[in-house]
């Protein structure tokens, strides 16, 4: 070998290179619990159907439980020569119980075994992520309730548009996360069919009971086509695509936190727990956690793209290419989980700067729409004309460098004589948000109602926040 680095590593030649590219045990050992659960269900079914003797089944199951303990307590020796988690466990079972171990693989293949293990893993992960999403929703809904009256600028094009409440802004994310959770639940429903018993690809001639194994593993039913059963990785792709969409939401919120916590905006203060100081600039408090959450989407969407690319050209049924599904999925879903935990912590600790938010909410003539609406409602002006008149009034205020509610009545009347002093009742930011009582609007009364509804329904699901 000319390359010293690799030459050293592969000194035993081609077989070592093969082991390096072929073995998945370094990462698929994470599936040990699912693998053992799957094997126990399979063995007990083989016993029920009389394919194996009860004595063999007993030995197999107690051997597998011992192996679970060995792995749990770090006593198990994983071997790369044995390729993957399935062969590592089977080999250890043979050491423990002898020949009966060899009967476990009756009417089964690693192809349906790995599909079953990974489905179980993704299903557990979906449940865990859903709970984490609920916790983030809970933190956001609590913030929304605490700051239901706090006005802030609402933006379009990142230009101050109309005042909204801080609570309303928080609740926008609660809605996004609700959709993410429902996408996860939807994916869970679809994945919940058991591939075990499809064997290598064609099914088996043994009189197995696939409904038995499906039920034992908490699946709704067995999968209906043996080729599809071992060729399918939709369930991983769906979990990754849902995680990608949700990570987009986290990334947008993270971006807002980065902007809002800057000295220029100063809308919120992030806690010390989720920020770092600069080694050279003592005044700085960098929003590192928010920035990293913003960045996580890169690898999550990368994993989706990666696996989609692996799968797109594969002929039916199983190909070894599919072994590449795991590392990407583990990495992406671990990081998504971490991002959810970090965001939840940041939201819980976040303190809005109410004074600054109020001041900014009044900037940019943000109540101009309220003025136009007043002209429509009180003077019965067509909206297009009201828009025009309001434009002229805004220009006047701008020329005097003052806000709309500081402009004199006579200045307004010079543009539209029918305007009365009643107009001032809609020009303050407080009155502006209070008036937005339409369903889904930003009025504090609405925000409080919706925040309470979320808090109640999330508490019912057992998450305490
Ligand atoms: N380690 C393999 C994987 O993750 C298990 C299935 C192997 N099947 C086979 N026919 N070689 O996909």
Short mmCIF file of C-alpha atoms and ligand atoms in Angstrom, two decimals:
data_model
loop_
_atom_site.label_atom_id
_atom_site.label_comp_id
_atom_site.label_asym_id
_atom_site.label_seq_id
_atom_site.Cartn_x
_atom_site.Cartn_y
_atom_site.Cartn_z
CA UNK A 1 0.00 0.00 0.00
CA UNK A 2 1.34 3.42 -0.85
CA UNK A 3 -1.03 5.40 1.32
CA UNK A 4 0.51 5.12 4.76
CA UNK A 5 -2.60 5.99 6.69
CA UNK A 6 -4.84 3.44 5.04
CA UNK A 7 -2.03 1.04 4.41
CA UNK A 8 -1.60 0.67 8.14
CA UNK A 9 -5.22 0.18 8.76
CA UNK A 10 -5.69 -2.44 6.07
CA UNK A 11 -2.46 -4.31 6.60
CA UNK A 12 -4.19 -7.64 6.43
CA UNK A 13 -5.28 -6.99 2.85
CA UNK A 14 -8.52 -7.23 0.92
CA UNK A 15 -10.48 -9.14 3.57
CA UNK A 16 -9.97 -6.27 5.99
CA UNK A 17 -11.17 -3.80 3.40
CA UNK A 18 -14.22 -5.96 2.84
CA UNK A 19 -14.90 -6.03 6.56
CA UNK A 20 -14.57 -2.25 6.69
CA UNK A 21 -17.10 -1.68 3.93
CA UNK A 22 -19.45 -4.52 4.81
CA UNK A 23 -19.78 -4.47 8.59
CA UNK A 24 -22.60 -2.44 10.08
CA UNK A 25 -22.23 -3.56 13.69
CA UNK A 26 -20.50 -0.32 14.74
CA UNK A 27 -23.79 1.49 14.31
CA UNK A 28 -26.59 -1.08 14.01
CA UNK A 29 -25.84 -2.34 17.54
CA UNK A 30 -28.30 0.37 18.50
CA UNK A 31 -31.03 -1.96 17.26
CA UNK A 32 -30.26 -4.66 19.82
CA UNK A 33 -33.48 -4.30 21.81
CA UNK A 34 -35.63 -4.33 18.68
CA UNK A 35 -33.66 -7.28 17.30
CA UNK A 36 -34.18 -9.29 20.49
CA UNK A 37 -37.88 -8.35 20.68
CA UNK A 38 -38.32 -9.44 17.06
CA UNK A 39 -36.52 -12.74 17.67
CA UNK A 40 -38.57 -13.49 20.78
CA UNK A 41 -41.81 -12.86 18.89
CA UNK A 42 -40.60 -15.04 16.02
CA UNK A 43 -39.49 -17.87 18.33
CA UNK A 44 -42.72 -17.89 20.29
CA UNK A 45 -44.69 -18.02 17.03
CA UNK A 46 -42.54 -20.95 15.84
CA UNK A 47 -43.45 -22.68 19.11
CA UNK A 48 -47.19 -21.90 18.83
CA UNK A 49 -47.37 -23.26 15.31
CA UNK A 50 -45.45 -26.41 16.23
CA UNK A 51 -42.55 -25.60 13.91
CA UNK A 52 -40.18 -25.68 16.91
CA UNK A 53 -40.51 -27.67 20.12
CA UNK A 54 -41.51 -25.82 23.28
CA UNK A 55 -38.19 -26.83 24.86
CA UNK A 56 -36.17 -25.18 22.09
CA UNK A 57 -38.33 -22.06 22.22
CA UNK A 58 -37.82 -21.76 25.98
CA UNK A 59 -34.06 -22.06 25.61
CA UNK A 60 -34.01 -19.52 22.78
CA UNK A 61 -36.04 -16.95 24.67
CA UNK A 62 -34.14 -17.19 27.94
CA UNK A 63 -30.85 -17.08 26.02
CA UNK A 64 -31.97 -13.94 24.21
CA UNK A 65 -32.97 -12.27 27.48
CA UNK A 66 -29.54 -13.03 28.91
CA UNK A 67 -27.93 -11.49 25.83
CA UNK A 68 -30.08 -8.39 26.27
CA UNK A 69 -28.68 -8.04 29.79
CA UNK A 70 -25.14 -8.54 28.57
CA UNK A 71 -25.52 -5.78 26.02
CA UNK A 72 -27.32 -3.50 28.45
CA UNK A 73 -24.54 -3.80 31.00
CA UNK A 74 -21.76 -3.40 28.42
CA UNK A 75 -20.51 -6.96 28.81
CA UNK A 76 -21.27 -8.07 25.26
CA UNK A 77 -18.34 -8.25 22.82
CA UNK A 78 -19.41 -7.04 19.42
CA UNK A 79 -17.51 -8.51 16.51
CA UNK A 80 -17.03 -6.86 13.15
CA UNK A 81 -16.36 -10.24 11.58
CA UNK A 82 -19.96 -11.08 12.41
CA UNK A 83 -21.04 -8.08 10.33
CA UNK A 84 -24.21 -6.87 11.98
CA UNK A 85 -26.40 -6.97 15.07
CA UNK A 86 -28.40 -9.95 13.78
CA UNK A 87 -25.40 -12.24 13.35
CA UNK A 88 -23.72 -11.00 16.53
CA UNK A 89 -26.73 -11.93 18.61
CA UNK A 90 -27.34 -15.23 16.83
CA UNK A 91 -23.72 -16.25 17.27
CA UNK A 92 -23.79 -15.44 20.97
CA UNK A 93 -27.01 -17.42 21.32
CA UNK A 94 -25.26 -20.40 19.77
CA UNK A 95 -22.43 -20.08 22.32
CA UNK A 96 -25.01 -20.08 25.07
CA UNK A 97 -27.59 -22.68 24.06
CA UNK A 98 -25.95 -24.68 21.28
CA UNK A 99 -27.87 -26.16 18.38
CA UNK A 100 -31.29 -24.80 19.30
CA UNK A 101 -29.93 -21.35 18.36
CA UNK A 102 -29.65 -22.45 14.76
CA UNK A 103 -33.38 -23.19 14.66
CA UNK A 104 -34.34 -19.58 15.42
CA UNK A 105 -33.64 -18.58 11.84
CA UNK A 106 -36.26 -21.04 10.49
CA UNK A 107 -38.71 -19.23 8.17
CA UNK A 108 -36.80 -15.98 8.53
CA UNK A 109 -34.03 -14.05 6.79
CA UNK A 110 -31.95 -11.09 7.80
CA UNK A 111 -33.90 -9.18 5.16
CA UNK A 112 -37.25 -9.33 6.94
CA UNK A 113 -35.43 -9.19 10.27
CA UNK A 114 -33.70 -5.88 9.58
CA UNK A 115 -36.85 -4.35 8.11
CA UNK A 116 -38.74 -5.31 11.27
CA UNK A 117 -36.02 -4.08 13.63
CA UNK A 118 -35.74 -0.74 11.91
CA UNK A 119 -39.49 -0.24 11.77
CA UNK A 120 -39.66 -0.85 15.51
CA UNK A 121 -36.82 1.62 16.03
CA UNK A 122 -38.40 4.31 13.88
CA UNK A 123 -41.74 3.76 15.61
CA UNK A 124 -40.16 4.28 19.05
CA UNK A 125 -38.32 7.32 17.76
CA UNK A 126 -41.51 8.83 16.35
CA UNK A 127 -43.17 8.42 19.75
CA UNK A 128 -40.25 10.05 21.50
CA UNK A 129 -40.04 12.94 19.04
CA UNK A 130 -43.79 13.53 19.27
CA UNK A 131 -43.47 13.90 23.01
CA UNK A 132 -40.59 16.32 22.61
CA UNK A 133 -42.62 18.38 20.14
CA UNK A 134 -45.44 18.51 22.70
CA UNK A 135 -43.00 19.83 25.29
CA UNK A 136 -41.85 22.59 22.97
CA UNK A 137 -45.47 23.45 22.17
CA UNK A 138 -46.18 23.60 25.89
CA UNK A 139 -43.28 25.98 26.52
CA UNK A 140 -44.43 28.21 23.65
CA UNK A 141 -48.07 28.20 24.79
CA UNK A 142 -46.99 29.17 28.33
CA UNK A 143 -44.96 32.07 26.92
CA UNK A 144 -47.94 33.04 24.79
CA UNK A 145 -50.18 33.20 27.83
CA UNK A 146 -47.67 35.22 29.87
CA UNK A 147 -47.18 37.72 27.06
CA UNK A 148 -50.64 37.77 25.48
CA UNK A 149 -50.80 41.59 25.85
CA UNK A 150 -47.22 42.39 24.89
CA UNK A 151 -47.25 44.30 21.62
CA UNK A 152 -44.50 43.88 19.07
CA UNK A 153 -44.08 44.66 15.39
CA UNK A 154 -45.54 42.12 13.02
CA UNK A 155 -43.47 41.86 9.86
CA UNK A 156 -43.82 41.13 6.20
CA UNK A 157 -40.62 41.31 4.12
CA UNK A 158 -38.98 41.98 7.52
CA UNK A 159 -40.52 45.43 7.24
CA UNK A 160 -42.70 46.49 10.15
CA UNK A 161 -46.26 45.87 8.91
CA UNK A 162 -48.87 45.84 11.70
CA UNK A 163 -48.59 45.48 15.45
CA UNK A 164 -49.15 41.98 16.78
CA UNK A 165 -48.74 40.45 20.22
CA UNK A 166 -45.75 38.45 21.36
CA UNK A 167 -48.14 35.71 22.44
CA UNK A 168 -49.62 35.52 18.98
CA UNK A 169 -46.17 35.11 17.48
CA UNK A 170 -45.44 32.21 19.88
CA UNK A 171 -48.73 30.55 18.99
CA UNK A 172 -47.84 30.62 15.29
CA UNK A 173 -45.09 28.11 16.08
CA UNK A 174 -47.43 26.02 18.22
CA UNK A 175 -49.59 25.55 15.12
CA UNK A 176 -46.61 24.60 12.93
CA UNK A 177 -45.48 22.06 15.50
CA UNK A 178 -48.99 20.60 15.68
CA UNK A 179 -48.81 19.89 11.96
CA UNK A 180 -45.36 18.32 12.41
CA UNK A 181 -46.69 16.05 15.11
CA UNK A 182 -49.65 15.03 13.02
CA UNK A 183 -47.32 14.22 10.11
CA UNK A 184 -45.29 12.01 12.45
CA UNK A 185 -48.43 10.26 13.69
CA UNK A 186 -49.55 9.77 10.13
CA UNK A 187 -46.20 8.20 9.22
CA UNK A 188 -46.48 5.98 12.29
CA UNK A 189 -49.88 4.69 11.22
CA UNK A 190 -48.58 3.83 7.78
CA UNK A 191 -45.45 2.06 8.99
CA UNK A 192 -47.27 -0.10 11.48
CA UNK A 193 -47.38 -3.29 9.41
CA UNK A 194 -45.04 -6.15 10.25
CA UNK A 195 -42.55 -7.39 7.59
CA UNK A 196 -41.50 -10.42 9.65
CA UNK A 197 -42.29 -13.63 7.80
CA UNK A 198 -41.61 -12.22 4.35
CA UNK A 199 -38.31 -14.11 4.80
CA UNK A 200 -35.68 -13.38 2.14
CA UNK A 201 -38.18 -12.02 -0.40
CA UNK A 202 -40.71 -14.68 -1.40
CA UNK A 203 -42.35 -15.75 1.85
CA UNK A 204 -41.85 -19.24 3.29
CA UNK A 205 -43.14 -22.79 2.95
CA UNK A 206 -43.32 -23.20 6.74
CA UNK A 207 -46.81 -22.86 8.26
CA UNK A 208 -46.01 -19.61 10.11
CA UNK A 209 -48.58 -17.31 11.72
CA UNK A 210 -47.71 -13.78 10.68
CA UNK A 211 -50.61 -12.28 12.58
CA UNK A 212 -49.17 -13.73 15.78
CA UNK A 213 -45.80 -12.02 15.33
CA UNK A 214 -47.39 -8.79 14.13
CA UNK A 215 -49.58 -8.56 17.23
CA UNK A 216 -46.75 -9.57 19.59
CA UNK A 217 -44.67 -6.65 18.29
CA UNK A 218 -47.52 -4.12 18.46
CA UNK A 219 -48.09 -3.92 14.71
CA UNK A 220 -51.62 -3.57 13.35
CA UNK A 221 -51.18 -6.42 10.86
CA UNK A 222 -48.60 -8.17 8.68
CA UNK A 223 -47.43 -6.55 5.44
CA UNK A 224 -49.28 -7.90 2.41
CA UNK A 225 -46.49 -8.42 -0.15
CA UNK A 226 -43.25 -10.20 0.68
CA UNK A 227 -41.18 -8.39 -1.97
CA UNK A 228 -42.37 -4.99 -0.81
CA UNK A 229 -41.82 -6.00 2.82
CA UNK A 230 -38.06 -6.36 2.43
CA UNK A 231 -37.60 -3.65 -0.24
CA UNK A 232 -39.46 -0.89 1.58
CA UNK A 233 -37.70 1.96 3.37
CA UNK A 234 -40.55 4.47 2.94
CA UNK A 235 -40.96 4.53 6.69
CA UNK A 236 -37.43 5.90 7.13
CA UNK A 237 -37.91 8.41 4.33
CA UNK A 238 -41.18 9.57 5.82
CA UNK A 239 -39.66 10.02 9.26
CA UNK A 240 -36.79 11.99 7.71
CA UNK A 241 -39.01 14.15 5.52
CA UNK A 242 -41.24 14.97 8.47
CA UNK A 243 -38.19 15.72 10.59
CA UNK A 244 -36.93 17.96 7.77
CA UNK A 245 -40.14 19.98 7.64
CA UNK A 246 -40.17 20.31 11.40
CA UNK A 247 -36.49 21.25 11.44
CA UNK A 248 -37.35 24.01 8.96
CA UNK A 249 -39.77 25.38 11.55
CA UNK A 250 -37.15 25.17 14.29
CA UNK A 251 -34.68 26.86 12.00
CA UNK A 252 -37.03 29.77 11.30
CA UNK A 253 -37.66 30.26 15.01
CA UNK A 254 -33.93 30.02 15.67
CA UNK A 255 -33.31 32.67 13.00
CA UNK A 256 -35.82 34.97 14.71
CA UNK A 257 -34.11 34.43 18.06
CA UNK A 258 -30.75 35.30 16.49
CA UNK A 259 -32.19 38.53 15.05
CA UNK A 260 -34.23 39.43 18.13
CA UNK A 261 -31.36 38.92 20.54
CA UNK A 262 -29.00 41.20 18.60
CA UNK A 263 -28.13 44.55 20.19
CA UNK A 264 -29.83 46.35 17.28
CA UNK A 265 -33.20 44.64 17.87
CA UNK A 266 -32.91 43.86 21.57
CA UNK A 267 -36.38 42.29 21.53
CA UNK A 268 -35.49 39.36 23.78
CA UNK A 269 -32.84 38.22 26.22
CA UNK A 270 -31.69 34.62 25.93
CA UNK A 271 -30.51 32.92 29.08
CA UNK A 272 -26.82 32.39 29.81
CA UNK A 273 -27.45 28.68 29.60
CA UNK A 274 -27.92 28.87 25.84
CA UNK A 275 -25.48 31.61 24.90
CA UNK A 276 -21.73 32.04 25.05
CA UNK A 277 -19.43 34.98 25.57
CA UNK A 278 -16.80 36.01 23.08
CA UNK A 279 -13.19 35.30 23.95
CA UNK A 280 -12.16 38.78 22.78
CA UNK A 281 -15.23 41.04 22.86
CA UNK A 282 -16.52 41.25 26.45
CA UNK A 283 -19.85 42.88 25.50
CA UNK A 284 -20.97 39.94 23.41
CA UNK A 285 -23.50 37.25 24.18
CA UNK A 286 -23.63 34.95 21.20
CA UNK A 287 -26.80 32.96 20.49
CA UNK A 288 -24.85 29.76 19.75
CA UNK A 289 -27.62 27.30 20.55
CA UNK A 290 -30.03 29.13 18.25
CA UNK A 291 -27.43 29.22 15.48
CA UNK A 292 -26.76 25.51 15.80
CA UNK A 293 -30.46 24.69 15.74
CA UNK A 294 -30.68 26.82 12.59
CA UNK A 295 -27.86 24.74 11.12
CA UNK A 296 -29.19 21.28 12.06
CA UNK A 297 -31.63 21.36 9.16
CA UNK A 298 -28.60 20.94 6.89
CA UNK A 299 -27.83 17.45 8.03
CA UNK A 300 -31.45 16.43 8.54
CA UNK A 301 -32.48 17.36 5.02
CA UNK A 302 -29.12 15.95 3.90
CA UNK A 303 -30.07 12.56 5.36
CA UNK A 304 -33.39 12.61 3.55
CA UNK A 305 -31.65 13.44 0.28
CA UNK A 306 -28.99 10.85 0.95
CA UNK A 307 -31.39 8.00 1.58
CA UNK A 308 -33.72 9.03 -1.26
CA UNK A 309 -30.71 8.87 -3.56
CA UNK A 310 -29.70 5.44 -2.23
CA UNK A 311 -33.19 4.06 -2.79
CA UNK A 312 -34.07 5.57 -6.15
CA UNK A 313 -32.32 3.09 -8.41
CA UNK A 314 -32.74 -0.14 -6.48
CA UNK A 315 -34.42 -3.07 -8.21
CA UNK A 316 -36.67 -5.21 -5.99
CA UNK A 317 -36.26 -6.69 -3.51
CA UNK A 318 -33.43 -6.24 -0.94
CA UNK A 319 -30.02 -4.86 -1.91
CA UNK A 320 -27.10 -4.27 0.44
CA UNK A 321 -27.27 -0.60 -0.50
CA UNK A 322 -30.12 -0.43 1.98
CA UNK A 323 -27.72 -0.95 4.87
CA UNK A 324 -26.76 2.70 4.28
CA UNK A 325 -30.15 3.77 5.66
CA UNK A 326 -29.17 3.53 9.31
CA UNK A 327 -26.24 5.85 9.97
CA UNK A 328 -27.92 8.72 8.17
CA UNK A 329 -31.23 8.20 9.93
CA UNK A 330 -29.63 7.81 13.37
CA UNK A 331 -27.60 10.97 12.90
CA UNK A 332 -30.49 13.03 11.56
CA UNK A 333 -33.07 11.92 14.12
CA UNK A 334 -30.62 12.25 17.05
CA UNK A 335 -29.84 15.77 15.97
CA UNK A 336 -33.48 16.65 15.46
CA UNK A 337 -34.18 15.43 18.98
CA UNK A 338 -31.29 17.51 20.32
CA UNK A 339 -32.53 20.59 18.45
CA UNK A 340 -36.01 20.15 19.97
CA UNK A 341 -34.56 19.84 23.47
CA UNK A 342 -32.36 22.93 23.03
CA UNK A 343 -35.19 24.99 21.58
CA UNK A 344 -37.50 24.01 24.43
CA UNK A 345 -34.89 25.09 26.97
CA UNK A 346 -34.31 28.39 25.19
CA UNK A 347 -38.01 29.19 24.95
CA UNK A 348 -38.60 28.42 28.63
CA UNK A 349 -35.81 30.79 29.66
CA UNK A 350 -36.48 33.52 27.12
CA UNK A 351 -37.37 36.98 28.45
CA UNK A 352 -39.07 39.43 26.06
CA UNK A 353 -38.02 43.06 26.41
CA UNK A 354 -41.51 44.54 26.60
CA UNK A 355 -40.45 48.17 26.52
CA UNK A 356 -38.34 47.73 23.39
CA UNK A 357 -41.02 45.64 21.70
CA UNK A 358 -43.63 48.32 22.39
CA UNK A 359 -41.43 51.06 21.06
CA UNK A 360 -40.67 49.07 17.90
CA UNK A 361 -44.34 48.14 17.47
CA UNK A 362 -45.22 51.81 17.00
CA UNK A 363 -42.54 52.38 14.40
CA UNK A 364 -42.98 52.29 10.65
CA UNK A 365 -46.50 53.78 10.81
CA UNK A 366 -47.68 50.33 11.82
CA UNK A 367 -51.23 51.47 12.55
CA UNK A 368 -51.80 52.84 9.03
CA UNK A 369 -54.16 49.93 8.25
CA UNK A 370 -56.17 50.79 11.35
CA UNK A 371 -56.52 54.36 10.07
CA UNK A 372 -57.69 53.10 6.67
CA UNK A 373 -60.15 50.69 8.33
CA UNK A 374 -61.49 53.59 10.45
CA UNK A 375 -62.12 55.66 7.30
CA UNK A 376 -64.05 52.72 5.83
CA UNK A 377 -66.00 51.91 8.98
CA UNK A 378 -66.85 55.42 10.23
CA UNK A 379 -66.86 57.53 7.05
CA UNK A 380 -68.12 54.70 4.83
CA UNK A 381 -65.26 55.35 2.42
CA UNK A 382 -64.45 52.67 -0.20
CA UNK A 383 -61.26 50.84 0.97
CA UNK A 384 -59.22 51.85 -2.10
CA UNK A 385 -59.93 55.54 -1.44
CA UNK A 386 -59.22 55.05 2.28
CA UNK A 387 -55.87 53.50 1.34
CA UNK A 388 -55.08 56.59 -0.75
CA UNK A 389 -56.07 59.07 1.99
CA UNK A 390 -54.08 57.09 4.57
CA UNK A 391 -51.04 57.22 2.30
CA UNK A 392 -51.24 61.01 2.23
CA UNK A 393 -51.59 61.18 6.03
CA UNK A 394 -48.59 58.85 6.51
CA UNK A 395 -46.55 61.08 4.18
CA UNK A 396 -47.46 64.09 6.30
CA UNK A 397 -46.43 62.37 9.52
CA UNK A 398 -43.22 61.21 7.87
CA UNK A 399 -42.39 64.76 6.75
CA UNK A 400 -42.76 65.92 10.38
CA UNK A 401 -40.83 62.89 11.61
CA UNK A 402 -43.60 61.85 14.03
CA UNK A 403 -45.86 58.81 14.51
CA UNK A 404 -49.48 58.72 13.33
CA UNK A 405 -50.96 59.21 16.78
CA UNK A 406 -48.77 62.30 17.29
CA UNK A 407 -50.05 63.98 14.12
CA UNK A 408 -52.53 66.81 14.83
CA UNK A 409 -56.21 66.47 13.97
CA UNK A 410 -56.04 69.62 11.83
CA UNK A 411 -53.17 68.12 9.79
CA UNK A 412 -55.34 65.07 9.13
CA UNK A 413 -58.39 67.20 8.36
CA UNK A 414 -56.37 69.14 5.83
CA UNK A 415 -56.25 65.88 3.88
CA UNK A 416 -59.72 64.53 4.75
CA UNK A 417 -62.04 67.11 6.39
CA UNK A 418 -64.52 64.52 7.70
CA UNK A 419 -61.98 62.96 10.08
CA UNK A 420 -62.92 63.51 13.76
CA UNK A 421 -60.90 63.11 16.96
CA UNK A 422 -62.45 59.66 17.36
CA UNK A 423 -59.75 58.49 14.93
CA UNK A 424 -57.18 58.59 17.75
CA UNK A 425 -58.96 55.65 19.36
CA UNK A 426 -57.50 53.34 16.71
CA UNK A 427 -54.06 54.86 16.22
CA UNK A 428 -52.32 53.42 19.28
CA UNK A 429 -50.68 50.02 18.99
CA UNK A 430 -52.66 48.71 22.00
CA UNK A 431 -55.97 49.58 20.39
CA UNK A 432 -54.78 48.21 17.08
CA UNK A 433 -54.08 44.75 18.47
CA UNK A 434 -57.18 44.82 20.68
CA UNK A 435 -59.34 45.37 17.63
CA UNK A 436 -58.05 42.28 15.76
CA UNK A 437 -60.67 39.99 17.23
CA UNK A 438 -61.40 38.00 14.08
CA UNK A 439 -60.92 34.23 14.48
CA UNK A 440 -57.18 33.55 14.51
CA UNK A 441 -56.42 37.26 14.98
CA UNK A 442 -53.84 38.81 17.28
CA UNK A 443 -56.16 40.42 19.89
CA UNK A 444 -54.98 39.60 23.44
CA UNK A 445 -58.41 38.13 24.27
CA UNK A 446 -58.02 35.67 21.37
CA UNK A 447 -54.41 34.87 22.22
CA UNK A 448 -55.28 34.10 25.82
CA UNK A 449 -58.13 31.85 24.78
CA UNK A 450 -56.06 29.87 22.27
CA UNK A 451 -53.02 29.63 24.57
CA UNK A 452 -55.22 28.22 27.36
CA UNK A 453 -56.79 25.75 24.97
CA UNK A 454 -53.34 24.46 23.95
CA UNK A 455 -52.07 24.29 27.52
CA UNK A 456 -55.13 22.29 28.58
CA UNK A 457 -54.97 19.86 25.70
CA UNK A 458 -51.20 19.35 26.07
CA UNK A 459 -51.56 18.74 29.79
CA UNK A 460 -54.12 16.07 29.01
CA UNK A 461 -51.53 14.18 27.01
CA UNK A 462 -49.50 13.88 30.20
CA UNK A 463 -46.63 16.27 29.43
CA UNK A 464 -46.04 18.47 32.43
CA UNK A 465 -43.76 20.94 30.64
N1 LIG B 1 -26.94 -5.53 7.91
C1 LIG B 1 -27.92 -5.70 6.89
C2 LIG B 1 -28.66 -4.38 6.66
O1 LIG B 1 -28.60 -3.54 7.47
C3 LIG B 1 -28.89 -6.77 7.25
C4 LIG B 1 -29.52 -7.46 6.11
C5 LIG B 1 -28.53 -8.28 5.38
N2 LIG B 1 -29.14 -9.10 4.40
C6 LIG B 1 -28.41 -9.73 3.46
N3 LIG B 1 -29.03 -10.46 2.62
N4 LIG B 1 -27.11 -9.57 3.37
O2 LIG B 1 -29.31 -4.19 5.65
#
